[in-house]
Amino acid sequence: MKVAAAPAKLNLALVVGATRPDGKHEVVTVLQALELADRVSLEPAPELSIGGFPADTIVRTTLERLAAAAGVAPGWSVLIDKRIPVAAGLGGGSTDAAAALRLANETLAEPLPREQLIELATGVGADVPFFLGPAGALGTDDGSELTPLDLPHDYSVLLVLPHGAEKESTAGVYAAFDERGGSEGFAERRTALEAELANVRTAHDLAALPPNDLARSELADELTRHGAFRADVTGAGPAVYGLFVDRADAERARDALSPKGKTWITAPAWYG
């Protein structure tokens, strides 16, 4: 049996443009993997089965596409140990798909090359290629065109998932963005993001990155009041993050905000 960690992600910045001819939106995003992770186990089996998370569809789809690309039957048994909150904007489904893709590919008599895996992952979902590595990247195009980033990682992350929050569909979030004319000024915001990103040297420099275009939360303001040097919604939400220089400060903020939501303290993951 093969086992892999499937890390969560943060959108440390998310700038969104207009709808493209393919129906997707133009996106520029700064992505960072986290130590908070699901655990994915996989072994060859007579048929494809996914256990541990009955709501999964993306892992199944990914492995069916891998099998088709490799010219083999989809014969794997997968067990997902969920630790990342579901439908929170942290990439839990995409990271499970990427982990299963890597593990299943390793079982093939002739594993597909990385470039083909990335192409396959892109066809499944815009976030999936990021989880094939590295841990920090700039996502452009629809978010799936990745440029590795050497980001600072000497900080703690407090995640807050508000009580009673229900994730709106990603399509719904983008539709609302379009209705309010959110893409106006995209070129200027993209330029600003790229300029601030070029100046990032220390963790505190991340505070200058522009805010999330898709979603806002009052909890971000509360995290800032409790000492976060940057706080925002990740992805389409509803999870909110705060970045703290010291873990002790993150723990104090967690104690203050725990009545308002479920909390996790984690840190940036670091791998090539």
PDB file of N, CA, C and O in Angstrom, residues 176-208:
ATOM      1  N   ALA A 176     -21.736  35.912  -9.012  1.00  0.00           N
ATOM      2  CA  ALA A 176     -21.938  37.116  -8.212  1.00  0.00           C
ATOM      3  C   ALA A 176     -20.838  38.140  -8.487  1.00  0.00           C
ATOM      4  O   ALA A 176     -21.093  39.353  -8.541  1.00  0.00           O
ATOM      5  N   PHE A 177     -19.621  37.647  -8.672  1.00  0.00           N
ATOM      6  CA  PHE A 177     -18.492  38.510  -9.027  1.00  0.00           C
ATOM      7  C   PHE A 177     -18.780  39.236 -10.343  1.00  0.00           C
ATOM      8  O   PHE A 177     -18.558  40.442 -10.469  1.00  0.00           O
ATOM      9  N   ASP A 178     -19.283  38.498 -11.325  1.00  0.00           N
ATOM     10  CA  ASP A 178     -19.592  39.093 -12.626  1.00  0.00           C
ATOM     11  C   ASP A 178     -20.715  40.122 -12.511  1.00  0.00           C
ATOM     12  O   ASP A 178     -20.659  41.200 -13.128  1.00  0.00           O
ATOM     13  N   GLU A 179     -21.729  39.801 -11.714  1.00  0.00           N
ATOM     14  CA  GLU A 179     -22.887  40.686 -11.582  1.00  0.00           C
ATOM     15  C   GLU A 179     -22.505  42.033 -10.983  1.00  0.00           C
ATOM     16  O   GLU A 179     -23.103  43.060 -11.314  1.00  0.00           O
ATOM     17  N   ARG A 180     -21.517  42.036 -10.097  1.00  0.00           N
ATOM     18  CA  ARG A 180     -21.111  43.307  -9.484  1.00  0.00           C
ATOM     19  C   ARG A 180     -19.996  43.993 -10.276  1.00  0.00           C
ATOM     20  O   ARG A 180     -19.409  44.989  -9.811  1.00  0.00           O
ATOM     21  N   GLY A 181     -19.684  43.460 -11.468  1.00  0.00           N
ATOM     22  CA  GLY A 181     -18.651  44.070 -12.294  1.00  0.00           C
ATOM     23  C   GLY A 181     -17.270  43.945 -11.697  1.00  0.00           C
ATOM     24  O   GLY A 181     -16.427  44.843 -11.850  1.00  0.00           O
ATOM     25  N   GLY A 182     -17.017  42.818 -11.053  1.00  0.00           N
ATOM     26  CA  GLY A 182     -15.768  42.644 -10.323  1.00  0.00           C
ATOM     27  C   GLY A 182     -14.519  42.659 -11.178  1.00  0.00           C
ATOM     28  O   GLY A 182     -13.428  42.946 -10.684  1.00  0.00           O
ATOM     29  N   SER A 183     -14.640  42.354 -12.460  1.00  0.00           N
ATOM     30  CA  SER A 183     -13.450  42.278 -13.308  1.00  0.00           C
ATOM     31  C   SER A 183     -12.906  43.652 -13.701  1.00  0.00           C
ATOM     32  O   SER A 183     -11.789  43.760 -14.218  1.00  0.00           O
ATOM     33  N   GLU A 184     -13.693  44.698 -13.476  1.00  0.00           N
ATOM     34  CA  GLU A 184     -13.239  46.044 -13.834  1.00  0.00           C
ATOM     35  C   GLU A 184     -11.935  46.368 -13.100  1.00  0.00           C
ATOM     36  O   GLU A 184     -11.826  46.174 -11.887  1.00  0.00           O
ATOM     37  N   GLY A 185     -10.948  46.845 -13.815  1.00  0.00           N
ATOM     38  CA  GLY A 185      -9.668  47.176 -13.204  1.00  0.00           C
ATOM     39  C   GLY A 185      -8.747  45.993 -12.997  1.00  0.00           C
ATOM     40  O   GLY A 185      -7.744  46.095 -12.287  1.00  0.00           O
ATOM     41  N   PHE A 186      -9.069  44.870 -13.657  1.00  0.00           N
ATOM     42  CA  PHE A 186      -8.261  43.659 -13.472  1.00  0.00           C
ATOM     43  C   PHE A 186      -6.796  43.879 -13.831  1.00  0.00           C
ATOM     44  O   PHE A 186      -5.895  43.458 -13.105  1.00  0.00           O
ATOM     45  N   ALA A 187      -6.531  44.528 -14.952  1.00  0.00           N
ATOM     46  CA  ALA A 187      -5.146  44.720 -15.387  1.00  0.00           C
ATOM     47  C   ALA A 187      -4.348  45.491 -14.345  1.00  0.00           C
ATOM     48  O   ALA A 187      -3.188  45.137 -14.051  1.00  0.00           O
ATOM     49  N   GLU A 188      -4.965  46.516 -13.758  1.00  0.00           N
ATOM     50  CA  GLU A 188      -4.270  47.301 -12.732  1.00  0.00           C
ATOM     51  C   GLU A 188      -4.023  46.470 -11.475  1.00  0.00           C
ATOM     52  O   GLU A 188      -2.945  46.538 -10.865  1.00  0.00           O
ATOM     53  N   ARG A 189      -5.023  45.668 -11.086  1.00  0.00           N
ATOM     54  CA  ARG A 189      -4.852  44.839  -9.882  1.00  0.00           C
ATOM     55  C   ARG A 189      -3.798  43.757 -10.122  1.00  0.00           C
ATOM     56  O   ARG A 189      -3.021  43.421  -9.219  1.00  0.00           O
ATOM     57  N   ARG A 190      -3.786  43.214 -11.319  1.00  0.00           N
ATOM     58  CA  ARG A 190      -2.770  42.207 -11.641  1.00  0.00           C
ATOM     59  C   ARG A 190      -1.372  42.828 -11.565  1.00  0.00           C
ATOM     60  O   ARG A 190      -0.456  42.230 -10.981  1.00  0.00           O
ATOM     61  N   THR A 191      -1.213  44.005 -12.129  1.00  0.00           N
ATOM     62  CA  THR A 191       0.084  44.679 -12.093  1.00  0.00           C
ATOM     63  C   THR A 191       0.507  44.959 -10.653  1.00  0.00           C
ATOM     64  O   THR A 191       1.677  44.775 -10.291  1.00  0.00           O
ATOM     65  N   ALA A 192      -0.452  45.396  -9.831  1.00  0.00           N
ATOM     66  CA  ALA A 192      -0.147  45.672  -8.426  1.00  0.00           C
ATOM     67  C   ALA A 192       0.281  44.409  -7.695  1.00  0.00           C
ATOM     68  O   ALA A 192       1.232  44.427  -6.901  1.00  0.00           O
ATOM     69  N   LEU A 193      -0.426  43.301  -7.960  1.00  0.00           N
ATOM     70  CA  LEU A 193      -0.063  42.032  -7.331  1.00  0.00           C
ATOM     71  C   LEU A 193       1.355  41.624  -7.727  1.00  0.00           C
ATOM     72  O   LEU A 193       2.171  41.254  -6.876  1.00  0.00           O
ATOM     73  N   GLU A 194       1.653  41.697  -9.005  1.00  0.00           N
ATOM     74  CA  GLU A 194       2.976  41.278  -9.467  1.00  0.00           C
ATOM     75  C   GLU A 194       4.069  42.163  -8.880  1.00  0.00           C
ATOM     76  O   GLU A 194       5.162  41.677  -8.521  1.00  0.00           O
ATOM     77  N   ALA A 195       3.796  43.471  -8.741  1.00  0.00           N
ATOM     78  CA  ALA A 195       4.775  44.386  -8.169  1.00  0.00           C
ATOM     79  C   ALA A 195       5.030  44.075  -6.694  1.00  0.00           C
ATOM     80  O   ALA A 195       6.188  44.039  -6.236  1.00  0.00           O
ATOM     81  N   GLU A 196       3.964  43.844  -5.937  1.00  0.00           N
ATOM     82  CA  GLU A 196       4.133  43.538  -4.511  1.00  0.00           C
ATOM     83  C   GLU A 196       4.802  42.173  -4.328  1.00  0.00           C
ATOM     84  O   GLU A 196       5.633  41.994  -3.430  1.00  0.00           O
ATOM     85  N   LEU A 197       4.458  41.219  -5.170  1.00  0.00           N
ATOM     86  CA  LEU A 197       5.045  39.890  -5.071  1.00  0.00           C
ATOM     87  C   LEU A 197       6.554  39.947  -5.305  1.00  0.00           C
ATOM     88  O   LEU A 197       7.325  39.239  -4.652  1.00  0.00           O
ATOM     89  N   ALA A 198       6.978  40.797  -6.228  1.00  0.00           N
ATOM     90  CA  ALA A 198       8.414  40.933  -6.506  1.00  0.00           C
ATOM     91  C   ALA A 198       9.185  41.478  -5.307  1.00  0.00           C
ATOM     92  O   ALA A 198      10.402  41.264  -5.199  1.00  0.00           O
ATOM     93  N   ASN A 199       8.479  42.149  -4.400  1.00  0.00           N
ATOM     94  CA  ASN A 199       9.123  42.736  -3.227  1.00  0.00           C
ATOM     95  C   ASN A 199       9.067  41.855  -1.988  1.00  0.00           C
ATOM     96  O   ASN A 199       9.551  42.255  -0.925  1.00  0.00           O
ATOM     97  N   VAL A 200       8.456  40.672  -2.109  1.00  0.00           N
ATOM     98  CA  VAL A 200       8.321  39.801  -0.944  1.00  0.00           C
ATOM     99  C   VAL A 200       9.674  39.181  -0.599  1.00  0.00           C
ATOM    100  O   VAL A 200      10.265  38.447  -1.402  1.00  0.00           O
ATOM    101  N   ARG A 201      10.150  39.494   0.586  1.00  0.00           N
ATOM    102  CA  ARG A 201      11.389  38.919   1.093  1.00  0.00           C
ATOM    103  C   ARG A 201      11.164  38.231   2.442  1.00  0.00           C
ATOM    104  O   ARG A 201      11.788  37.218   2.739  1.00  0.00           O
ATOM    105  N   THR A 202      10.301  38.819   3.258  1.00  0.00           N
ATOM    106  CA  THR A 202      10.001  38.285   4.583  1.00  0.00           C
ATOM    107  C   THR A 202       8.514  37.990   4.683  1.00  0.00           C
ATOM    108  O   THR A 202       7.710  38.431   3.838  1.00  0.00           O
ATOM    109  N   ALA A 203       8.140  37.278   5.726  1.00  0.00           N
ATOM    110  CA  ALA A 203       6.734  36.939   5.917  1.00  0.00           C
ATOM    111  C   ALA A 203       5.863  38.195   5.970  1.00  0.00           C
ATOM    112  O   ALA A 203       4.783  38.250   5.376  1.00  0.00           O
ATOM    113  N   HIS A 204       6.335  39.231   6.654  1.00  0.00           N
ATOM    114  CA  HIS A 204       5.550  40.459   6.785  1.00  0.00           C
ATOM    115  C   HIS A 204       5.263  41.100   5.436  1.00  0.00           C
ATOM    116  O   HIS A 204       4.258  41.803   5.279  1.00  0.00           O
ATOM    117  N   ASP A 205       6.127  40.874   4.450  1.00  0.00           N
ATOM    118  CA  ASP A 205       5.905  41.451   3.130  1.00  0.00           C
ATOM    119  C   ASP A 205       4.637  40.914   2.474  1.00  0.00           C
ATOM    120  O   ASP A 205       4.082  41.554   1.573  1.00  0.00           O
ATOM    121  N   LEU A 206       4.176  39.740   2.908  1.00  0.00           N
ATOM    122  CA  LEU A 206       2.948  39.176   2.353  1.00  0.00           C
ATOM    123  C   LEU A 206       1.738  40.052   2.659  1.00  0.00           C
ATOM    124  O   LEU A 206       0.713  39.973   1.975  1.00  0.00           O
ATOM    125  N   ALA A 207       1.858  40.890   3.681  1.00  0.00           N
ATOM    126  CA  ALA A 207       0.737  41.757   4.060  1.00  0.00           C
ATOM    127  C   ALA A 207       0.383  42.748   2.961  1.00  0.00           C
ATOM    128  O   ALA A 207      -0.748  43.236   2.902  1.00  0.00           O
ATOM    129  N   ALA A 208       1.332  43.058   2.076  1.00  0.00           N
ATOM    130  CA  ALA A 208       1.095  44.056   1.030  1.00  0.00           C
ATOM    131  C   ALA A 208       0.373  43.485  -0.184  1.00  0.00           C
ATOM    132  O   ALA A 208      -0.034  44.238  -1.073  1.00  0.00           O
TER     133      ALA A 208
END
